[in-house]
PDB file of C-alpha atoms and ligand atoms in Angstrom:
ATOM      1  CA  MET A1409      93.038 106.046 124.059  1.00  0.00           C
ATOM      2  CA  LYS A1410      96.020 107.910 125.398  1.00  0.00           C
ATOM      3  CA  ILE A1411      99.408 107.175 123.813  1.00  0.00           C
ATOM      4  CA  LYS A1412     101.527 105.184 126.247  1.00  0.00           C
ATOM      5  CA  PHE A1413     105.013 106.591 126.802  1.00  0.00           C
ATOM      6  CA  ILE A1414     107.731 104.344 128.203  1.00  0.00           C
ATOM      7  CA  PRO A1415     110.854 106.256 129.206  1.00  0.00           C
ATOM      8  CA  ALA A1416     114.222 104.555 128.801  1.00  0.00           C
ATOM      9  CA  LYS A1417     117.577 105.652 130.140  1.00  0.00           C
ATOM     10  CA  ASP A1418     119.344 105.329 126.795  1.00  0.00           C
ATOM     11  CA  ALA A1419     119.149 103.647 123.385  1.00  0.00           C
ATOM     12  CA  VAL A1420     120.226 100.263 124.747  1.00  0.00           C
ATOM     13  CA  GLU A1421     117.501 100.241 127.355  1.00  0.00           C
ATOM     14  CA  ALA A1422     114.999 101.438 124.726  1.00  0.00           C
ATOM     15  CA  GLY A1423     115.985  98.387 122.660  1.00  0.00           C
ATOM     16  CA  ARG A1424     115.450  96.064 125.617  1.00  0.00           C
ATOM     17  CA  LEU A1425     112.040  97.527 126.410  1.00  0.00           C
ATOM     18  CA  GLY A1426     111.090  97.290 122.737  1.00  0.00           C
ATOM     19  CA  ALA A1427     112.235  93.657 122.653  1.00  0.00           C
ATOM     20  CA  ASP A1428     109.937  92.972 125.624  1.00  0.00           C
ATOM     21  CA  ILE A1429     106.976  94.093 123.510  1.00  0.00           C
ATOM     22  CA  PHE A1430     108.115  91.919 120.588  1.00  0.00           C
ATOM     23  CA  THR A1431     108.547  88.970 122.971  1.00  0.00           C
ATOM     24  CA  GLN A1432     105.071  89.438 124.397  1.00  0.00           C
ATOM     25  CA  THR A1433     103.577  89.579 120.883  1.00  0.00           C
ATOM     26  CA  MET A1434     105.330  86.297 119.981  1.00  0.00           C
ATOM     27  CA  GLU A1435     104.092  84.680 123.179  1.00  0.00           C
ATOM     28  CA  GLU A1436     100.528  85.648 122.299  1.00  0.00           C
ATOM     29  CA  ASN A1437     100.914  84.387 118.727  1.00  0.00           C
ATOM     30  CA  PRO A1438     104.050  82.492 117.589  1.00  0.00           C
ATOM     31  CA  ALA A1439     102.973  83.095 113.973  1.00  0.00           C
ATOM     32  CA  CYS A1440     102.508  86.835 114.447  1.00  0.00           C
ATOM     33  CA  VAL A1441     103.178  89.420 111.749  1.00  0.00           C
ATOM     34  CA  PHE A1442     105.742  92.073 112.603  1.00  0.00           C
ATOM     35  CA  GLY A1443     106.019  95.272 110.608  1.00  0.00           C
ATOM     36  CA  LEU A1444     109.706  96.154 110.681  1.00  0.00           C
ATOM     37  CA  ALA A1445     111.735  99.307 110.213  1.00  0.00           C
ATOM     38  CA  THR A1446     115.280 100.207 109.216  1.00  0.00           C
ATOM     39  CA  GLY A1447     117.538 103.096 110.239  1.00  0.00           C
ATOM     40  CA  SER A1448     119.750 103.579 113.269  1.00  0.00           C
ATOM     41  CA  THR A1449     116.996 103.591 115.878  1.00  0.00           C
ATOM     42  CA  PRO A1450     115.868  99.934 115.704  1.00  0.00           C
ATOM     43  CA  LEU A1451     119.418  98.558 115.872  1.00  0.00           C
ATOM     44  CA  SER A1452     119.467  98.154 119.660  1.00  0.00           C
ATOM     45  CA  LEU A1453     116.111  96.375 119.538  1.00  0.00           C
ATOM     46  CA  TYR A1454     117.291  93.992 116.804  1.00  0.00           C
ATOM     47  CA  SER A1455     120.508  93.232 118.777  1.00  0.00           C
ATOM     48  CA  GLU A1456     118.405  92.393 121.806  1.00  0.00           C
ATOM     49  CA  LEU A1457     116.139  90.079 119.773  1.00  0.00           C
ATOM     50  CA  VAL A1458     119.233  88.326 118.380  1.00  0.00           C
ATOM     51  CA  LEU A1459     120.608  87.966 121.916  1.00  0.00           C
ATOM     52  CA  ARG A1460     117.376  86.484 123.252  1.00  0.00           C
ATOM     53  CA  TYR A1461     117.250  84.100 120.292  1.00  0.00           C
ATOM     54  CA  SER A1462     120.857  82.987 120.893  1.00  0.00           C
ATOM     55  CA  GLN A1463     119.942  82.353 124.532  1.00  0.00           C
ATOM     56  CA  GLY A1464     117.105  80.080 123.389  1.00  0.00           C
ATOM     57  CA  LYS A1465     114.405  82.455 124.656  1.00  0.00           C
ATOM     58  CA  LEU A1466     112.799  83.258 121.299  1.00  0.00           C
ATOM     59  CA  ASP A1467     111.698  81.121 118.354  1.00  0.00           C
ATOM     60  CA  PHE A1468     111.065  82.912 115.045  1.00  0.00           C
ATOM     61  CA  SER A1469     110.270  79.784 113.029  1.00  0.00           C
ATOM     62  CA  LEU A1470     106.639  80.802 112.461  1.00  0.00           C
ATOM     63  CA  VAL A1471     107.035  84.581 112.609  1.00  0.00           C
ATOM     64  CA  ARG A1472     106.282  86.596 109.490  1.00  0.00           C
ATOM     65  CA  THR A1473     107.573  90.072 108.719  1.00  0.00           C
ATOM     66  CA  VAL A1474     106.812  92.946 106.383  1.00  0.00           C
ATOM     67  CA  ASN A1475     109.080  95.957 106.154  1.00  0.00           C
ATOM     68  CA  LEU A1476     107.942  99.530 105.886  1.00  0.00           C
ATOM     69  CA  ASP A1477     109.939 100.561 102.872  1.00  0.00           C
ATOM     70  CA  GLU A1478     112.717 100.067 100.347  1.00  0.00           C
ATOM     71  CA  TYR A1479     114.668 102.361  98.056  1.00  0.00           C
ATOM     72  CA  ILE A1480     113.865 102.318  94.361  1.00  0.00           C
ATOM     73  CA  GLY A1481     116.775 101.318  92.171  1.00  0.00           C
ATOM     74  CA  LEU A1482     118.944  99.458  94.677  1.00  0.00           C
ATOM     75  CA  PRO A1483     119.137  95.702  94.112  1.00  0.00           C
ATOM     76  CA  ALA A1484     118.427  93.520  97.147  1.00  0.00           C
ATOM     77  CA  ASP A1485     122.132  92.731  97.559  1.00  0.00           C
ATOM     78  CA  HIS A1486     123.242  96.387  97.418  1.00  0.00           C
ATOM     79  CA  PRO A1487     124.986  97.165 100.733  1.00  0.00           C
ATOM     80  CA  GLN A1488     122.595 100.067 101.419  1.00  0.00           C
ATOM     81  CA  SER A1489     119.371  98.362 100.402  1.00  0.00           C
ATOM     82  CA  TYR A1490     116.931  97.685 103.184  1.00  0.00           C
ATOM     83  CA  HIS A1491     116.824  94.026 102.113  1.00  0.00           C
ATOM     84  CA  GLN A1492     120.528  93.863 102.966  1.00  0.00           C
ATOM     85  CA  PHE A1493     120.073  95.857 106.179  1.00  0.00           C
ATOM     86  CA  MET A1494     117.455  93.434 107.449  1.00  0.00           C
ATOM     87  CA  TYR A1495     119.557  90.436 106.485  1.00  0.00           C
ATOM     88  CA  ASP A1496     122.671  91.834 108.189  1.00  0.00           C
ATOM     89  CA  HIS A1497     121.068  93.010 111.409  1.00  0.00           C
ATOM     90  CA  LEU A1498     118.311  90.493 111.991  1.00  0.00           C
ATOM     91  CA  PHE A1499     117.290  87.836 109.481  1.00  0.00           C
ATOM     92  CA  SER A1500     120.707  86.166 109.148  1.00  0.00           C
ATOM     93  CA  LYS A1501     121.019  85.914 112.926  1.00  0.00           C
ATOM     94  CA  ILE A1502     117.688  84.314 113.889  1.00  0.00           C
ATOM     95  CA  ASN A1503     115.713  81.272 112.757  1.00  0.00           C
ATOM     96  CA  ILE A1504     113.243  83.153 110.602  1.00  0.00           C
ATOM     97  CA  HIS A1505     112.389  81.516 107.285  1.00  0.00           C
ATOM     98  CA  PRO A1506     113.372  83.762 104.339  1.00  0.00           C
ATOM     99  CA  ARG A1507     110.013  83.078 102.675  1.00  0.00           C
ATOM    100  CA  ASN A1508     108.325  84.622 105.729  1.00  0.00           C
ATOM    101  CA  THR A1509     110.179  87.936 105.327  1.00  0.00           C
ATOM    102  CA  HIS A1510     108.920  90.606 102.955  1.00  0.00           C
ATOM    103  CA  LEU A1511     110.118  93.982 101.729  1.00  0.00           C
ATOM    104  CA  PRO A1512     108.801  96.116  98.877  1.00  0.00           C
ATOM    105  CA  ASN A1513     110.451  95.409  95.532  1.00  0.00           C
ATOM    106  CA  GLY A1514     112.241  98.610  94.561  1.00  0.00           C
ATOM    107  CA  MET A1515     113.567  96.938  91.406  1.00  0.00           C
ATOM    108  CA  ALA A1516     110.162  96.039  89.941  1.00  0.00           C
ATOM    109  CA  ASP A1517     109.579  97.000  86.295  1.00  0.00           C
ATOM    110  CA  ASP A1518     106.046  97.971  87.191  1.00  0.00           C
ATOM    111  CA  LEU A1519     106.329  99.826  90.486  1.00  0.00           C
ATOM    112  CA  GLU A1520     102.632 100.632  90.753  1.00  0.00           C
ATOM    113  CA  SER A1521     101.738  96.937  90.533  1.00  0.00           C
ATOM    114  CA  ALA A1522     104.482  96.080  93.026  1.00  0.00           C
ATOM    115  CA  CYS A1523     102.938  98.533  95.507  1.00  0.00           C
ATOM    116  CA  TRP A1524      99.495  97.079  95.081  1.00  0.00           C
ATOM    117  CA  GLU A1525     100.766  93.500  95.392  1.00  0.00           C
ATOM    118  CA  TYR A1526     102.546  94.450  98.617  1.00  0.00           C
ATOM    119  CA  GLU A1527      99.358  95.880 100.029  1.00  0.00           C
ATOM    120  CA  LYS A1528      97.398  92.747  99.057  1.00  0.00           C
ATOM    121  CA  MET A1529     100.079  90.506 100.535  1.00  0.00           C
ATOM    122  CA  ILE A1530      99.846  92.253 103.923  1.00  0.00           C
ATOM    123  CA  GLU A1531      96.090  91.844 103.798  1.00  0.00           C
ATOM    124  CA  SER A1532      96.392  88.133 102.923  1.00  0.00           C
ATOM    125  CA  MET A1533      98.666  87.639 105.951  1.00  0.00           C
ATOM    126  CA  GLY A1534      95.827  88.894 108.122  1.00  0.00           C
ATOM    127  CA  GLY A1535      97.360  92.314 108.703  1.00  0.00           C
ATOM    128  CA  ILE A1536     100.158  93.476 110.983  1.00  0.00           C
ATOM    129  CA  ASP A1537     100.102  92.601 114.690  1.00  0.00           C
ATOM    130  CA  LEU A1538     102.881  94.949 115.756  1.00  0.00           C
ATOM    131  CA  GLN A1539     104.352  97.696 113.602  1.00  0.00           C
ATOM    132  CA  LEU A1540     107.726  99.094 114.614  1.00  0.00           C
ATOM    133  CA  LEU A1541     108.385 102.706 113.620  1.00  0.00           C
ATOM    134  CA  GLY A1542     111.124 105.269 113.864  1.00  0.00           C
ATOM    135  CA  ILE A1543     110.437 108.934 113.192  1.00  0.00           C
ATOM    136  CA  GLY A1544     112.331 111.088 110.708  1.00  0.00           C
ATOM    137  CA  LEU A1545     113.626 114.536 111.587  1.00  0.00           C
ATOM    138  CA  ASN A1546     110.841 115.912 109.379  1.00  0.00           C
ATOM    139  CA  GLY A1547     108.193 113.753 111.089  1.00  0.00           C
ATOM    140  CA  HIS A1548     108.068 111.053 108.433  1.00  0.00           C
ATOM    141  CA  ILE A1549     107.044 107.481 109.255  1.00  0.00           C
ATOM    142  CA  GLY A1550     108.234 104.866 106.833  1.00  0.00           C
ATOM    143  CA  PHE A1551     109.026 107.139 103.905  1.00  0.00           C
ATOM    144  CA  ASN A1552     105.738 109.012 104.178  1.00  0.00           C
ATOM    145  CA  GLU A1553     107.198 112.459 103.819  1.00  0.00           C
ATOM    146  CA  PRO A1554     105.467 115.718 104.850  1.00  0.00           C
ATOM    147  CA  SER A1555     102.686 116.329 102.359  1.00  0.00           C
ATOM    148  CA  ASP A1556      99.301 117.982 102.014  1.00  0.00           C
ATOM    149  CA  TYR A1557      97.472 114.666 102.405  1.00  0.00           C
ATOM    150  CA  PHE A1558      97.911 111.322 104.153  1.00  0.00           C
ATOM    151  CA  PRO A1559      98.646 108.651 101.486  1.00  0.00           C
ATOM    152  CA  LYS A1560      96.530 105.612 102.238  1.00  0.00           C
ATOM    153  CA  TYR A1561      98.233 102.651 100.567  1.00  0.00           C
ATOM    154  CA  THR A1562     101.740 101.444  99.713  1.00  0.00           C
ATOM    155  CA  HIS A1563     103.080 103.847  97.106  1.00  0.00           C
ATOM    156  CA  VAL A1564     106.083 105.341  95.337  1.00  0.00           C
ATOM    157  CA  VAL A1565     107.433 108.443  97.013  1.00  0.00           C
ATOM    158  CA  ASP A1566     109.962 111.145  96.127  1.00  0.00           C
ATOM    159  CA  LEU A1567     112.375 111.501  99.026  1.00  0.00           C
ATOM    160  CA  THR A1568     112.824 114.987 100.448  1.00  0.00           C
ATOM    161  CA  GLU A1569     116.237 116.618 100.549  1.00  0.00           C
ATOM    162  CA  SER A1570     116.108 116.453 104.367  1.00  0.00           C
ATOM    163  CA  THR A1571     115.659 112.667 104.269  1.00  0.00           C
ATOM    164  CA  ARG A1572     118.352 112.160 101.632  1.00  0.00           C
ATOM    165  CA  GLU A1573     120.659 114.400 103.658  1.00  0.00           C
ATOM    166  CA  ALA A1574     119.936 112.411 106.858  1.00  0.00           C
ATOM    167  CA  ASN A1575     120.605 109.113 105.057  1.00  0.00           C
ATOM    168  CA  LYS A1576     123.707 110.145 103.142  1.00  0.00           C
ATOM    169  CA  ARG A1577     125.826 108.974 106.094  1.00  0.00           C
ATOM    170  CA  PHE A1578     125.357 105.435 104.810  1.00  0.00           C
ATOM    171  CA  PHE A1579     126.581 106.297 101.293  1.00  0.00           C
ATOM    172  CA  THR A1580     129.866 107.726 100.081  1.00  0.00           C
ATOM    173  CA  ASP A1581     128.173 110.691  98.416  1.00  0.00           C
ATOM    174  CA  ILE A1582     124.694 112.284  98.510  1.00  0.00           C
ATOM    175  CA  ARG A1583     124.427 111.692  94.733  1.00  0.00           C
ATOM    176  CA  GLU A1584     124.331 107.969  95.499  1.00  0.00           C
ATOM    177  CA  VAL A1585     121.310 108.287  97.800  1.00  0.00           C
ATOM    178  CA  PRO A1586     118.241 107.174  95.836  1.00  0.00           C
ATOM    179  CA  THR A1587     115.683 109.864  95.082  1.00  0.00           C
ATOM    180  CA  GLN A1588     112.650 107.579  95.373  1.00  0.00           C
ATOM    181  CA  ALA A1589     111.369 104.753  97.526  1.00  0.00           C
ATOM    182  CA  ILE A1590     108.390 102.469  97.957  1.00  0.00           C
ATOM    183  CA  THR A1591     106.736 102.874 101.324  1.00  0.00           C
ATOM    184  CA  MET A1592     103.727 101.491 103.114  1.00  0.00           C
ATOM    185  CA  GLY A1593     101.065 104.173 103.192  1.00  0.00           C
ATOM    186  CA  ILE A1594      99.774 105.926 106.271  1.00  0.00           C
ATOM    187  CA  GLY A1595      96.629 103.790 105.991  1.00  0.00           C
ATOM    188  CA  THR A1596      98.719 100.608 105.850  1.00  0.00           C
ATOM    189  CA  ILE A1597     100.588 101.636 108.995  1.00  0.00           C
ATOM    190  CA  MET A1598      97.430 102.738 110.791  1.00  0.00           C
ATOM    191  CA  SER A1599      95.836  99.326 110.091  1.00  0.00           C
ATOM    192  CA  ALA A1600      98.403  97.606 112.327  1.00  0.00           C
ATOM    193  CA  ARG A1601      96.810  96.325 115.513  1.00  0.00           C
ATOM    194  CA  LYS A1602      99.555  97.813 117.673  1.00  0.00           C
ATOM    195  CA  ILE A1603     102.271 100.371 116.937  1.00  0.00           C
ATOM    196  CA  LEU A1604     105.612 100.732 118.682  1.00  0.00           C
ATOM    197  CA  LEU A1605     107.433 103.984 117.989  1.00  0.00           C
ATOM    198  CA  LEU A1606     111.058 104.017 119.075  1.00  0.00           C
ATOM    199  CA  CYS A1607     112.790 107.363 119.367  1.00  0.00           C
ATOM    200  CA  THR A1608     116.242 108.187 120.661  1.00  0.00           C
ATOM    201  CA  GLY A1609     118.528 111.218 120.747  1.00  0.00           C
ATOM    202  CA  GLN A1610     118.168 114.944 121.403  1.00  0.00           C
ATOM    203  CA  LYS A1611     117.704 115.864 117.748  1.00  0.00           C
ATOM    204  CA  LYS A1612     114.359 114.028 117.674  1.00  0.00           C
ATOM    205  CA  ALA A1613     112.971 115.680 120.841  1.00  0.00           C
ATOM    206  CA  GLU A1614     111.163 118.584 119.116  1.00  0.00           C
ATOM    207  CA  ILE A1615     109.605 116.558 116.309  1.00  0.00           C
ATOM    208  CA  LEU A1616     108.502 113.807 118.694  1.00  0.00           C
ATOM    209  CA  HIS A1617     106.762 116.388 120.833  1.00  0.00           C
ATOM    210  CA  GLU A1618     105.175 118.049 117.803  1.00  0.00           C
ATOM    211  CA  ALA A1619     103.985 114.686 116.430  1.00  0.00           C
ATOM    212  CA  MET A1620     102.496 113.455 119.698  1.00  0.00           C
ATOM    213  CA  PHE A1621     100.972 116.697 120.996  1.00  0.00           C
ATOM    214  CA  GLY A1622     100.688 119.041 118.003  1.00  0.00           C
ATOM    215  CA  LYS A1623      97.879 119.326 115.510  1.00  0.00           C
ATOM    216  CA  VAL A1624      97.257 116.153 113.491  1.00  0.00           C
ATOM    217  CA  ARG A1625      98.254 117.130 109.958  1.00  0.00           C
ATOM    218  CA  PRO A1626      99.938 115.538 106.936  1.00  0.00           C
ATOM    219  CA  GLN A1627     102.773 118.068 107.111  1.00  0.00           C
ATOM    220  CA  VAL A1628     103.821 116.064 110.212  1.00  0.00           C
ATOM    221  CA  PRO A1629     102.981 112.519 109.070  1.00  0.00           C
ATOM    222  CA  ALA A1630     103.668 110.894 112.477  1.00  0.00           C
ATOM    223  CA  SER A1631     100.981 113.093 114.044  1.00  0.00           C
ATOM    224  CA  ILE A1632      98.357 110.691 112.624  1.00  0.00           C
ATOM    225  CA  LEU A1633      99.454 108.223 115.313  1.00  0.00           C
ATOM    226  CA  GLN A1634      97.449 110.298 117.792  1.00  0.00           C
ATOM    227  CA  PHE A1635      94.387 108.703 116.158  1.00  0.00           C
ATOM    228  CA  HIS A1636      95.596 105.102 116.518  1.00  0.00           C
ATOM    229  CA  PRO A1637      94.049 103.214 119.466  1.00  0.00           C
ATOM    230  CA  LYS A1638      97.222 101.373 120.549  1.00  0.00           C
ATOM    231  CA  VAL A1639     100.475 103.288 120.282  1.00  0.00           C
ATOM    232  CA  ILE A1640     103.435 102.775 122.566  1.00  0.00           C
ATOM    233  CA  VAL A1641     106.303 105.261 122.399  1.00  0.00           C
ATOM    234  CA  ILE A1642     109.610 104.189 123.873  1.00  0.00           C
ATOM    235  CA  GLY A1643     112.015 107.104 124.084  1.00  0.00           C
ATOM    236  CA  ASP A1644     115.319 107.731 125.746  1.00  0.00           C
ATOM    237  CA  GLU A1645     115.830 110.675 128.106  1.00  0.00           C
ATOM    238  CA  GLU A1646     117.014 112.976 125.311  1.00  0.00           C
ATOM    239  CA  ALA A1647     114.201 112.205 122.892  1.00  0.00           C
ATOM    240  CA  LEU A1648     111.573 112.640 125.612  1.00  0.00           C
ATOM    241  CA  SER A1649     113.094 115.835 127.008  1.00  0.00           C
ATOM    242  CA  VAL A1650     110.668 118.292 125.372  1.00  0.00           C
ATOM    243  CA  ILE A1651     107.650 116.142 126.274  1.00  0.00           C
ATOM    244  CA  ARG A1652     108.944 115.883 129.843  1.00  0.00           C
ATOM    245  CA  ARG A1653     109.230 119.681 129.967  1.00  0.00           C
ATOM    246  CA  ASP A1654     105.824 120.481 128.443  1.00  0.00           C
ATOM    247  CA  HIS A1655     103.709 117.438 129.379  1.00  0.00           C
ATOM    248  CA  PRO A1656     105.335 115.890 132.464  1.00  0.00           C
ATOM    249  CA  ASP A1657     102.072 114.207 133.462  1.00  0.00           C
ATOM    250  CA  PHE A1658     102.369 111.899 130.419  1.00  0.00           C
ATOM    251  CA  LEU A1659     105.651 110.353 131.570  1.00  0.00           C
TER     252      LEU A1659
HETATM  253  P1  PGA B  19     116.851 106.830 112.076  1.00  0.00           P
HETATM  254  O1  PGA B  19     115.722 106.992 110.993  1.00  0.00           O
HETATM  255  O2  PGA B  19     116.414 105.721 112.975  1.00  0.00           O
HETATM  256  O3  PGA B  19     118.077 106.453 111.280  1.00  0.00           O
HETATM  257  O4  PGA B  19     116.969 108.130 112.783  1.00  0.00           O
HETATM  258  C1  PGA B  19     114.384 107.028 111.407  1.00  0.00           C
HETATM  259  C2  PGA B  19     113.529 107.392 110.236  1.00  0.00           C
HETATM  260  O5  PGA B  19     113.991 108.131 109.355  1.00  0.00           O
HETATM  261  O6  PGA B  19     112.381 106.934 110.196  1.00  0.00           O
END
């Protein structure tokens, strides 16, 4: 099936359109499983979900969530951990039950077992109904960095310099950016029943085009999404600019 592109004017509108897809998923199943993402891109979507909740339009009491990834070595209450990010931007502002929210444990003594337990937990929840994704400047999804193969399951990954460089804005110094993370695998992500890729800003325009229309290859991890039966891409004008130039019939 063809990837569905939904153009948005800007990041705020992209967030609203993304929230519509979350809302629809919750209407279909109030106990749905959302796969969630961190980073700058999902912030407008999370703000919109919080707004709709505060207006009494959404009820998260039965919703369950699993996050894509977490740094290794940052405790859950570290200001830059993804546990803290999710708490600050979403979980503390809606009526989701903490026991229904899940992120990989980057502090586990046995990281390999933690990865496998995470994978099993997702399976025991019945899988992911809607997986939210951003895309890295190098084409990563979750922390699945460019590689010579597509990792199937949740695993430990060495972060590339490009990713650490992109994320250093959240830390005082690049030396503080962790060098490893736990991430859902490409297989874990591809098992989600529906995928929503949000992409905003001019600097993502080339990689988004390459991922959606280039050759499917592990050097561009997001390119695998071309093989998923239900992918929706919401992009703002800037992020979709190269696709609009080269494949206008898709927009
Ligand atoms: P960003 O990160 O939303 O902060 O650009 C996306 C990603 O790296 O997956």
